[in-house]
PDB file of C-alpha atoms in Angstrom:
ATOM      1  CA  UNK I   5      55.807 -38.150  20.315  1.00 68.00           C
ATOM      2  CA  UNK I   6      53.063 -35.338  19.024  1.00 77.00           C
ATOM      3  CA  UNK I   7      51.261 -36.921  16.219  1.00 79.00           C
ATOM      4  CA  UNK I   8      49.341 -33.233  16.154  1.00 74.00           C
ATOM      5  CA  UNK I   9      52.282 -32.379  12.897  1.00 77.00           C
ATOM      6  CA  UNK I  10      51.801 -35.555  11.643  1.00 81.00           C
ATOM      7  CA  UNK I  11      48.060 -34.968  10.557  1.00 81.00           C
ATOM      8  CA  UNK I  12      47.548 -33.618   7.136  1.00 80.00           C
ATOM      9  CA  UNK I  13      44.850 -31.143   7.412  1.00 77.00           C
ATOM     10  CA  UNK I  14      44.412 -27.631   4.194  1.00 79.00           C
ATOM     11  CA  UNK I  15      44.546 -24.226   5.210  1.00 81.00           C
ATOM     12  CA  UNK I  16      42.174 -21.878   5.032  1.00 82.00           C
ATOM     13  CA  UNK I  17      42.255 -17.928   6.081  1.00 82.00           C
ATOM     14  CA  UNK I  18      38.115 -18.683   7.269  1.00 79.00           C
ATOM     15  CA  UNK I  19      37.996 -17.226  11.192  1.00 77.00           C
ATOM     16  CA  UNK I  20      37.044 -20.118  13.619  1.00 76.00           C
ATOM     17  CA  UNK I  21      33.557 -18.359  14.467  1.00 81.00           C
ATOM     18  CA  UNK I  22      31.674 -17.384  11.702  1.00 80.00           C
ATOM     19  CA  UNK I  23      31.157 -13.674  13.229  1.00 83.00           C
ATOM     20  CA  UNK I  24      28.481 -12.123  10.376  1.00 82.00           C
ATOM     21  CA  UNK I  25      27.376  -9.166  12.380  1.00 84.00           C
ATOM     22  CA  UNK I  26      30.762  -7.645  11.796  1.00 87.00           C
ATOM     23  CA  UNK I  27      31.803  -9.858   8.787  1.00 87.00           C
ATOM     24  CA  UNK I  28      28.683  -8.784   7.137  1.00 89.00           C
ATOM     25  CA  UNK I  29      28.751  -5.094   6.675  1.00 91.00           C
ATOM     26  CA  UNK I  30      32.386  -5.265   4.089  1.00 90.00           C
ATOM     27  CA  UNK I  31      31.183  -7.718   2.377  1.00 90.00           C
ATOM     28  CA  UNK I  32      28.082  -5.502   1.607  1.00 92.00           C
ATOM     29  CA  UNK I  33      30.754  -3.611   0.744  1.00 93.00           C
ATOM     30  CA  UNK I  34      33.222  -5.395  -1.123  1.00 93.00           C
ATOM     31  CA  UNK I  35      29.993  -6.717  -3.831  1.00 92.00           C
ATOM     32  CA  UNK I  36      28.941  -2.804  -4.369  1.00 92.00           C
ATOM     33  CA  UNK I  37      33.366  -1.467  -4.261  1.00 93.00           C
ATOM     34  CA  UNK I  38      33.160  -4.381  -6.899  1.00 93.00           C
ATOM     35  CA  UNK I  39      29.577  -3.640  -9.262  1.00 93.00           C
ATOM     36  CA  UNK I  40      28.568  -6.697  -8.507  1.00 94.00           C
ATOM     37  CA  UNK I  41      25.222  -5.389 -10.680  1.00 96.00           C
ATOM     38  CA  UNK I  42      26.772  -4.206 -13.442  1.00 96.00           C
ATOM     39  CA  UNK I  43      29.253  -7.691 -13.081  1.00 96.00           C
ATOM     40  CA  UNK I  44      25.954  -9.972 -13.799  1.00 95.00           C
ATOM     41  CA  UNK I  45      24.318  -7.807 -16.459  1.00 96.00           C
ATOM     42  CA  UNK I  46      28.205  -7.490 -18.519  1.00 96.00           C
ATOM     43  CA  UNK I  47      28.732 -11.567 -17.287  1.00 96.00           C
ATOM     44  CA  UNK I  48      25.526 -12.240 -19.271  1.00 97.00           C
ATOM     45  CA  UNK I  49      24.799  -9.027 -21.577  1.00 95.00           C
ATOM     46  CA  UNK I  50      23.722 -11.532 -25.135  1.00 96.00           C
ATOM     47  CA  UNK I  51      21.910 -13.929 -23.010  1.00 97.00           C
ATOM     48  CA  UNK I  52      18.141 -14.307 -23.015  1.00 97.00           C
ATOM     49  CA  UNK I  53      16.360 -11.870 -20.447  1.00 97.00           C
ATOM     50  CA  UNK I  54      14.840 -12.369 -17.883  1.00 97.00           C
ATOM     51  CA  UNK I  55      13.154  -8.823 -16.372  1.00 96.00           C
ATOM     52  CA  UNK I  56      11.273  -8.560 -12.989  1.00 96.00           C
ATOM     53  CA  UNK I  57       8.989  -6.102 -12.412  1.00 94.00           C
ATOM     54  CA  UNK I  58       9.310  -4.396  -9.036  1.00 91.00           C
ATOM     55  CA  UNK I  59       6.032  -3.915  -7.624  1.00 90.00           C
ATOM     56  CA  UNK I  60       6.947  -1.018  -5.415  1.00 93.00           C
ATOM     57  CA  UNK I  61       6.176  -0.131  -1.846  1.00 95.00           C
ATOM     58  CA  UNK I  62       5.004   3.189  -0.730  1.00 95.00           C
ATOM     59  CA  UNK I  63       7.413   5.166   0.678  1.00 96.00           C
ATOM     60  CA  UNK I  64       5.683   6.046   3.511  1.00 95.00           C
ATOM     61  CA  UNK I  65       7.186   4.602   6.425  1.00 94.00           C
ATOM     62  CA  UNK I  66      10.649   2.760   7.554  1.00 96.00           C
ATOM     63  CA  UNK I  67      11.018  -1.099   6.344  1.00 96.00           C
ATOM     64  CA  UNK I  68       9.048  -3.723   8.502  1.00 96.00           C
ATOM     65  CA  UNK I  69       9.686  -8.009   7.799  1.00 96.00           C
ATOM     66  CA  UNK I  70       7.083  -7.586   4.679  1.00 95.00           C
ATOM     67  CA  UNK I  71       8.808  -5.590   3.097  1.00 95.00           C
ATOM     68  CA  UNK I  72      11.897  -7.439   4.220  1.00 95.00           C
ATOM     69  CA  UNK I  73      10.718 -10.696   2.799  1.00 96.00           C
ATOM     70  CA  UNK I  74       9.418  -9.229  -0.701  1.00 96.00           C
ATOM     71  CA  UNK I  75      13.040  -7.831  -1.344  1.00 96.00           C
ATOM     72  CA  UNK I  76      14.865 -11.020  -0.131  1.00 96.00           C
ATOM     73  CA  UNK I  77      12.425 -13.485  -2.304  1.00 96.00           C
ATOM     74  CA  UNK I  78      12.777 -11.078  -6.063  1.00 96.00           C
ATOM     75  CA  UNK I  79      16.749 -11.227  -5.211  1.00 97.00           C
ATOM     76  CA  UNK I  80      16.869 -15.174  -4.243  1.00 96.00           C
ATOM     77  CA  UNK I  81      14.209 -15.728  -8.009  1.00 97.00           C
ATOM     78  CA  UNK I  82      16.651 -12.332 -10.216  1.00 97.00           C
ATOM     79  CA  UNK I  83      20.153 -14.223  -8.510  1.00 96.00           C
ATOM     80  CA  UNK I  84      19.065 -17.487  -9.731  1.00 97.00           C
ATOM     81  CA  UNK I  85      17.848 -16.694 -12.766  1.00 97.00           C
ATOM     82  CA  UNK I  86      21.547 -14.848 -13.068  1.00 97.00           C
ATOM     83  CA  UNK I  87      22.830 -18.177 -13.115  1.00 96.00           C
ATOM     84  CA  UNK I  88      20.405 -20.424 -14.767  1.00 97.00           C
ATOM     85  CA  UNK I  89      21.792 -18.049 -17.882  1.00 96.00           C
ATOM     86  CA  UNK I  90      19.909 -15.255 -18.754  1.00 97.00           C
ATOM     87  CA  UNK I  91      20.380 -11.339 -18.352  1.00 98.00           C
ATOM     88  CA  UNK I  92      18.738 -10.196 -15.541  1.00 97.00           C
ATOM     89  CA  UNK I  93      18.602  -6.077 -15.711  1.00 97.00           C
ATOM     90  CA  UNK I  94      16.658  -5.507 -11.716  1.00 97.00           C
ATOM     91  CA  UNK I  95      15.245  -2.423 -11.379  1.00 96.00           C
ATOM     92  CA  UNK I  96      13.631  -1.364  -7.343  1.00 96.00           C
ATOM     93  CA  UNK I  97      11.431   1.335  -7.444  1.00 95.00           C
ATOM     94  CA  UNK I  98       8.777   3.199  -5.211  1.00 97.00           C
ATOM     95  CA  UNK I  99       5.190   4.312  -5.428  1.00 95.00           C
ATOM     96  CA  UNK I 100       4.939   7.828  -4.541  1.00 93.00           C
ATOM     97  CA  UNK I 101       0.950   9.107  -4.572  1.00 87.00           C
ATOM     98  CA  UNK I 102      -2.193   9.006  -3.287  1.00 84.00           C
ATOM     99  CA  UNK I 103      -3.577   8.580   0.421  1.00 86.00           C
ATOM    100  CA  UNK I 104      -0.743   5.915   1.813  1.00 89.00           C
ATOM    101  CA  UNK I 105       2.013   9.390   1.566  1.00 93.00           C
ATOM    102  CA  UNK I 106      -0.758  12.409   2.802  1.00 91.00           C
ATOM    103  CA  UNK I 107      -1.598  10.223   5.360  1.00 90.00           C
ATOM    104  CA  UNK I 108       1.727   9.435   7.121  1.00 93.00           C
ATOM    105  CA  UNK I 109       2.663  12.928   6.782  1.00 94.00           C
ATOM    106  CA  UNK I 110      -0.681  13.837   8.615  1.00 92.00           C
ATOM    107  CA  UNK I 111       0.066  11.455  11.492  1.00 91.00           C
ATOM    108  CA  UNK I 112       4.231  11.926  11.737  1.00 93.00           C
ATOM    109  CA  UNK I 113       4.850  16.117  11.070  1.00 92.00           C
ATOM    110  CA  UNK I 114       1.809  16.454  13.118  1.00 91.00           C
ATOM    111  CA  UNK I 115       0.531  19.122   9.336  1.00 90.00           C
ATOM    112  CA  UNK I 116      -2.965  20.119   8.730  1.00 90.00           C
ATOM    113  CA  UNK I 117      -3.149  19.621   5.361  1.00 88.00           C
ATOM    114  CA  UNK I 118      -6.424  21.837   5.284  1.00 87.00           C
ATOM    115  CA  UNK I 119      -4.464  24.761   6.095  1.00 91.00           C
ATOM    116  CA  UNK I 120      -2.233  25.009   3.760  1.00 92.00           C
ATOM    117  CA  UNK I 121      -1.957  25.916  -0.065  1.00 94.00           C
ATOM    118  CA  UNK I 122      -2.408  22.642  -2.321  1.00 93.00           C
ATOM    119  CA  UNK I 123       0.897  23.099  -3.957  1.00 94.00           C
ATOM    120  CA  UNK I 124       2.574  23.646  -0.172  1.00 95.00           C
ATOM    121  CA  UNK I 125       1.094  20.055   0.942  1.00 94.00           C
ATOM    122  CA  UNK I 126       2.287  18.743  -2.550  1.00 93.00           C
ATOM    123  CA  UNK I 127       5.958  20.030  -1.316  1.00 94.00           C
ATOM    124  CA  UNK I 128       5.581  18.483   1.616  1.00 95.00           C
ATOM    125  CA  UNK I 129       4.803  14.608   0.540  1.00 95.00           C
ATOM    126  CA  UNK I 130       7.024  15.013  -2.247  1.00 95.00           C
ATOM    127  CA  UNK I 131      10.194  15.324   0.786  1.00 96.00           C
ATOM    128  CA  UNK I 132       8.428  13.171   2.999  1.00 96.00           C
ATOM    129  CA  UNK I 133       8.591  10.709  -0.234  1.00 96.00           C
ATOM    130  CA  UNK I 134      12.017  11.298  -0.356  1.00 96.00           C
ATOM    131  CA  UNK I 135      12.953  10.816   2.894  1.00 97.00           C
ATOM    132  CA  UNK I 136      11.968   7.436   3.514  1.00 97.00           C
ATOM    133  CA  UNK I 137      13.435   6.134   0.043  1.00 97.00           C
ATOM    134  CA  UNK I 138      16.739   6.743   1.255  1.00 97.00           C
ATOM    135  CA  UNK I 139      16.938   4.960   4.676  1.00 97.00           C
ATOM    136  CA  UNK I 140      14.233   2.311   2.638  1.00 97.00           C
ATOM    137  CA  UNK I 141      16.924   2.071   0.280  1.00 97.00           C
ATOM    138  CA  UNK I 142      19.562   2.180   2.614  1.00 96.00           C
ATOM    139  CA  UNK I 143      17.761  -1.238   4.244  1.00 96.00           C
ATOM    140  CA  UNK I 144      17.253  -2.578   1.144  1.00 96.00           C
ATOM    141  CA  UNK I 145      20.565  -1.805   0.400  1.00 95.00           C
ATOM    142  CA  UNK I 146      21.683  -3.800   3.887  1.00 93.00           C
ATOM    143  CA  UNK I 147      19.108  -6.988   2.635  1.00 94.00           C
ATOM    144  CA  UNK I 148      22.645  -7.009   0.352  1.00 94.00           C
ATOM    145  CA  UNK I 149      19.774  -7.018  -2.060  1.00 96.00           C
ATOM    146  CA  UNK I 150      21.484  -6.372  -5.964  1.00 95.00           C
ATOM    147  CA  UNK I 151      20.759  -3.886  -7.793  1.00 96.00           C
ATOM    148  CA  UNK I 152      20.377  -0.013 -10.174  1.00 96.00           C
ATOM    149  CA  UNK I 153      19.975   1.460  -7.279  1.00 95.00           C
ATOM    150  CA  UNK I 154      21.996   4.422  -8.951  1.00 94.00           C
ATOM    151  CA  UNK I 155      19.134   5.186 -11.257  1.00 94.00           C
ATOM    152  CA  UNK I 156      15.597   3.896  -9.051  1.00 95.00           C
ATOM    153  CA  UNK I 157      11.988   4.881 -11.125  1.00 94.00           C
ATOM    154  CA  UNK I 158      10.233   6.936  -8.743  1.00 95.00           C
ATOM    155  CA  UNK I 159       6.128   7.296  -9.943  1.00 94.00           C
ATOM    156  CA  UNK I 160       6.999  11.426  -8.142  1.00 94.00           C
ATOM    157  CA  UNK I 161       9.196  11.999 -10.813  1.00 94.00           C
ATOM    158  CA  UNK I 162       8.278  14.131 -13.702  1.00 94.00           C
ATOM    159  CA  UNK I 163       9.298  11.776 -16.700  1.00 94.00           C
ATOM    160  CA  UNK I 164       6.733   9.689 -14.817  1.00 92.00           C
ATOM    161  CA  UNK I 165       4.174  11.271 -14.963  1.00 93.00           C
ATOM    162  CA  UNK I 166       4.238  12.850 -17.552  1.00 96.00           C
ATOM    163  CA  UNK I 167       4.214   8.834 -19.563  1.00 95.00           C
ATOM    164  CA  UNK I 168       1.273   8.774 -17.130  1.00 93.00           C
ATOM    165  CA  UNK I 169      -0.353  11.174 -18.772  1.00 95.00           C
ATOM    166  CA  UNK I 170       0.412   9.872 -22.170  1.00 97.00           C
ATOM    167  CA  UNK I 171      -0.603   6.484 -21.552  1.00 96.00           C
ATOM    168  CA  UNK I 172      -4.533   8.882 -19.788  1.00 96.00           C
ATOM    169  CA  UNK I 173      -5.029  10.526 -22.930  1.00 96.00           C
ATOM    170  CA  UNK I 174      -4.738   7.479 -25.504  1.00 97.00           C
ATOM    171  CA  UNK I 175      -7.527   5.707 -22.587  1.00 97.00           C
ATOM    172  CA  UNK I 176      -9.609   8.639 -23.866  1.00 96.00           C
ATOM    173  CA  UNK I 177      -8.727   8.580 -27.230  1.00 96.00           C
ATOM    174  CA  UNK I 178     -10.458   4.894 -27.273  1.00 96.00           C
ATOM    175  CA  UNK I 179     -13.234   5.429 -24.657  1.00 95.00           C
ATOM    176  CA  UNK I 180     -11.634   4.878 -21.886  1.00 95.00           C
ATOM    177  CA  UNK I 181     -12.348   6.780 -19.548  1.00 94.00           C
ATOM    178  CA  UNK I 182     -16.109   8.440 -19.650  1.00 91.00           C
ATOM    179  CA  UNK I 183     -17.773  10.001 -16.620  1.00 89.00           C
ATOM    180  CA  UNK I 184     -21.028   7.078 -14.958  1.00 89.00           C
ATOM    181  CA  UNK I 185     -22.602   6.863 -11.898  1.00 89.00           C
ATOM    182  CA  UNK I 186     -20.880   3.720  -9.583  1.00 85.00           C
ATOM    183  CA  UNK I 187     -21.736   3.076  -6.230  1.00 85.00           C
ATOM    184  CA  UNK I 188     -18.706   3.330  -3.800  1.00 87.00           C
ATOM    185  CA  UNK I 189     -18.131   2.486   0.096  1.00 89.00           C
ATOM    186  CA  UNK I 190     -16.427   5.921   1.089  1.00 88.00           C
ATOM    187  CA  UNK I 191     -13.900   6.564   4.469  1.00 86.00           C
ATOM    188  CA  UNK I 192     -14.990   9.829   5.327  1.00 85.00           C
ATOM    189  CA  UNK I 193     -11.594  10.149   7.283  1.00 81.00           C
ATOM    190  CA  UNK I 194      -9.870   9.887   5.147  1.00 78.00           C
ATOM    191  CA  UNK I 195     -11.399  11.706   2.421  1.00 82.00           C
ATOM    192  CA  UNK I 196     -10.910   8.591  -0.355  1.00 84.00           C
ATOM    193  CA  UNK I 197     -12.638   5.757  -2.052  1.00 86.00           C
ATOM    194  CA  UNK I 198     -12.021   1.893  -0.418  1.00 87.00           C
ATOM    195  CA  UNK I 199     -12.170  -1.244  -1.889  1.00 85.00           C
ATOM    196  CA  UNK I 200     -14.162  -3.897  -0.849  1.00 85.00           C
ATOM    197  CA  UNK I 201     -11.520  -5.538   0.783  1.00 85.00           C
ATOM    198  CA  UNK I 202     -10.943  -3.226   3.006  1.00 82.00           C
ATOM    199  CA  UNK I 203     -14.384  -2.651   4.562  1.00 84.00           C
ATOM    200  CA  UNK I 204     -15.273  -5.100   7.671  1.00 82.00           C
ATOM    201  CA  UNK I 205     -18.804  -5.243   9.419  1.00 78.00           C
ATOM    202  CA  UNK I 206     -18.924  -6.306  13.181  1.00 78.00           C
ATOM    203  CA  UNK I 207     -21.580  -8.419  14.209  1.00 79.00           C
ATOM    204  CA  UNK I 208     -23.808  -6.490  17.147  1.00 72.00           C
ATOM    205  CA  UNK I 209     -25.298  -8.087  19.013  1.00 77.00           C
ATOM    206  CA  UNK I 210     -28.939  -6.684  18.470  1.00 73.00           C
ATOM    207  CA  UNK I 211     -30.907  -9.233  16.770  1.00 80.00           C
ATOM    208  CA  UNK I 212     -34.022  -7.261  16.873  1.00 85.00           C
ATOM    209  CA  UNK I 213     -35.506  -4.180  17.276  1.00 86.00           C
ATOM    210  CA  UNK I 214     -38.514  -2.285  17.761  1.00 89.00           C
ATOM    211  CA  UNK I 215     -38.824   1.674  15.276  1.00 88.00           C
ATOM    212  CA  UNK I 216     -41.237   4.636  15.605  1.00 87.00           C
ATOM    213  CA  UNK I 217     -42.507   5.657  12.025  1.00 84.00           C
ATOM    214  CA  UNK I 218     -43.519   9.749  12.863  1.00 86.00           C
ATOM    215  CA  UNK I 219     -47.237   9.942  12.133  1.00 84.00           C
ATOM    216  CA  UNK I 220     -48.014  11.640   8.797  1.00 81.00           C
ATOM    217  CA  UNK I 221     -51.847  11.115   7.593  1.00 83.00           C
ATOM    218  CA  UNK I 222     -54.528   9.800   9.896  1.00 84.00           C
ATOM    219  CA  UNK I 223     -57.108  10.005   7.184  1.00 86.00           C
ATOM    220  CA  UNK I 224     -59.294  11.338   9.409  1.00 84.00           C
ATOM    221  CA  UNK I 225     -59.554   8.930  11.805  1.00 85.00           C
ATOM    222  CA  UNK I 226     -57.351  10.649  14.527  1.00 85.00           C
ATOM    223  CA  UNK I 227     -58.891  14.269  14.681  1.00 84.00           C
ATOM    224  CA  UNK I 228     -58.324  14.637  18.575  1.00 87.00           C
ATOM    225  CA  UNK I 229     -54.654  13.443  18.962  1.00 86.00           C
ATOM    226  CA  UNK I 230     -51.461  16.094  17.471  1.00 87.00           C
ATOM    227  CA  UNK I 231     -50.297  14.289  14.874  1.00 84.00           C
ATOM    228  CA  UNK I 232     -46.742  16.320  15.948  1.00 85.00           C
ATOM    229  CA  UNK I 233     -46.648  13.697  18.136  1.00 87.00           C
ATOM    230  CA  UNK I 234     -47.649  10.326  17.126  1.00 88.00           C
ATOM    231  CA  UNK I 235     -45.980   7.419  16.136  1.00 88.00           C
ATOM    232  CA  UNK I 236     -46.536   3.936  14.659  1.00 85.00           C
ATOM    233  CA  UNK I 237     -44.036   1.854  16.906  1.00 89.00           C
ATOM    234  CA  UNK I 238     -43.036  -1.545  15.073  1.00 87.00           C
ATOM    235  CA  UNK I 239     -40.760  -4.530  16.059  1.00 90.00           C
ATOM    236  CA  UNK I 240     -38.755  -6.679  13.110  1.00 87.00           C
ATOM    237  CA  UNK I 241     -36.017  -9.228  13.468  1.00 86.00           C
ATOM    238  CA  UNK I 242     -35.122  -8.265   9.327  1.00 82.00           C
ATOM    239  CA  UNK I 243     -33.926  -5.211  10.224  1.00 79.00           C
ATOM    240  CA  UNK I 244     -32.477  -4.909   6.720  1.00 77.00           C
ATOM    241  CA  UNK I 245     -36.399  -4.145   5.263  1.00 78.00           C
ATOM    242  CA  UNK I 246     -36.806  -0.915   6.710  1.00 77.00           C
ATOM    243  CA  UNK I 247     -35.898   0.678   4.232  1.00 74.00           C
ATOM    244  CA  UNK I 248     -38.540  -0.636   1.563  1.00 69.00           C
ATOM    245  CA  UNK I 249     -41.725   0.608   4.223  1.00 62.00           C
ATOM    246  CA  UNK I 250     -40.261   4.507   4.110  1.00 60.00           C
ATOM    247  CA  UNK I 251     -42.190   7.108   2.859  1.00 54.00           C
ATOM    248  CA  UNK I 252     -41.415   8.131  -0.589  1.00 48.00           C
ATOM    249  CA  UNK I 253     -38.084  10.377  -0.660  1.00 42.00           C
ATOM    250  CA  UNK I 254     -39.366  14.034  -0.802  1.00 42.00           C
ATOM    251  CA  UNK I 255     -41.343  13.122   2.672  1.00 44.00           C
ATOM    252  CA  UNK I 256     -38.755  11.167   4.140  1.00 46.00           C
ATOM    253  CA  UNK I 257     -37.827  10.937   7.321  1.00 52.00           C
ATOM    254  CA  UNK I 258     -34.898   8.098   9.358  1.00 49.00           C
ATOM    255  CA  UNK I 259     -37.469   6.373  11.924  1.00 53.00           C
ATOM    256  CA  UNK I 260     -36.295   6.536  15.837  1.00 54.00           C
ATOM    257  CA  UNK I 261     -34.701   3.195  16.823  1.00 52.00           C
ATOM    258  CA  UNK I 262     -34.022   1.815  20.733  1.00 54.00           C
TER     259      UNK I 262
END
């Protein structure tokens, strides 16, 4: 007797195998066609707002695992709050200014910014940044992140820059902007200031040093010697104290160490 037809089982269109690599692109396309983000906003438009401000990545390279973790965690937060009854607008953005963009285009496009007019270099940086915006956006959308991808913010947009100028002007009027003196760490290679967190010290195996100081004044005691070839030699284990032993700033010469 065939018992198979006597067992009542649910009917489903789900395939026996998940086949996510093949099915996932279609699922993401369906969300896009449905306008899932707009539907989420419309459904909760009268509810209390929950706004997650997107700390932007630099548009200077393809996405990596750090980007993936950052964006998916934000997506979890936004979607969960939408399900909990909040109005959840999410506008993704990009940071398009500064050394990360300039360093990347110099390395990847092999250009010499010092031989280019400044406007030409800025235009090259803008085109470079826009290219990686589109590449990163495609990657984030492929991760399934839901947001206002049609209207992202870019720090290089003119209206965005205009707002920065307005804020800078307001800060100046309140006396927050002033000129002063402050020592900063400086990178001669990248020609930019460095944060303390970027400074890494390498341990030096040397525990002591011999230093020769040039003779400046023998007080009439060493007339028989050529003072231009006469030195005092010292040995120290506290190398950081050497600056205190130098002559005054007007005659200062860095001692020779060996």
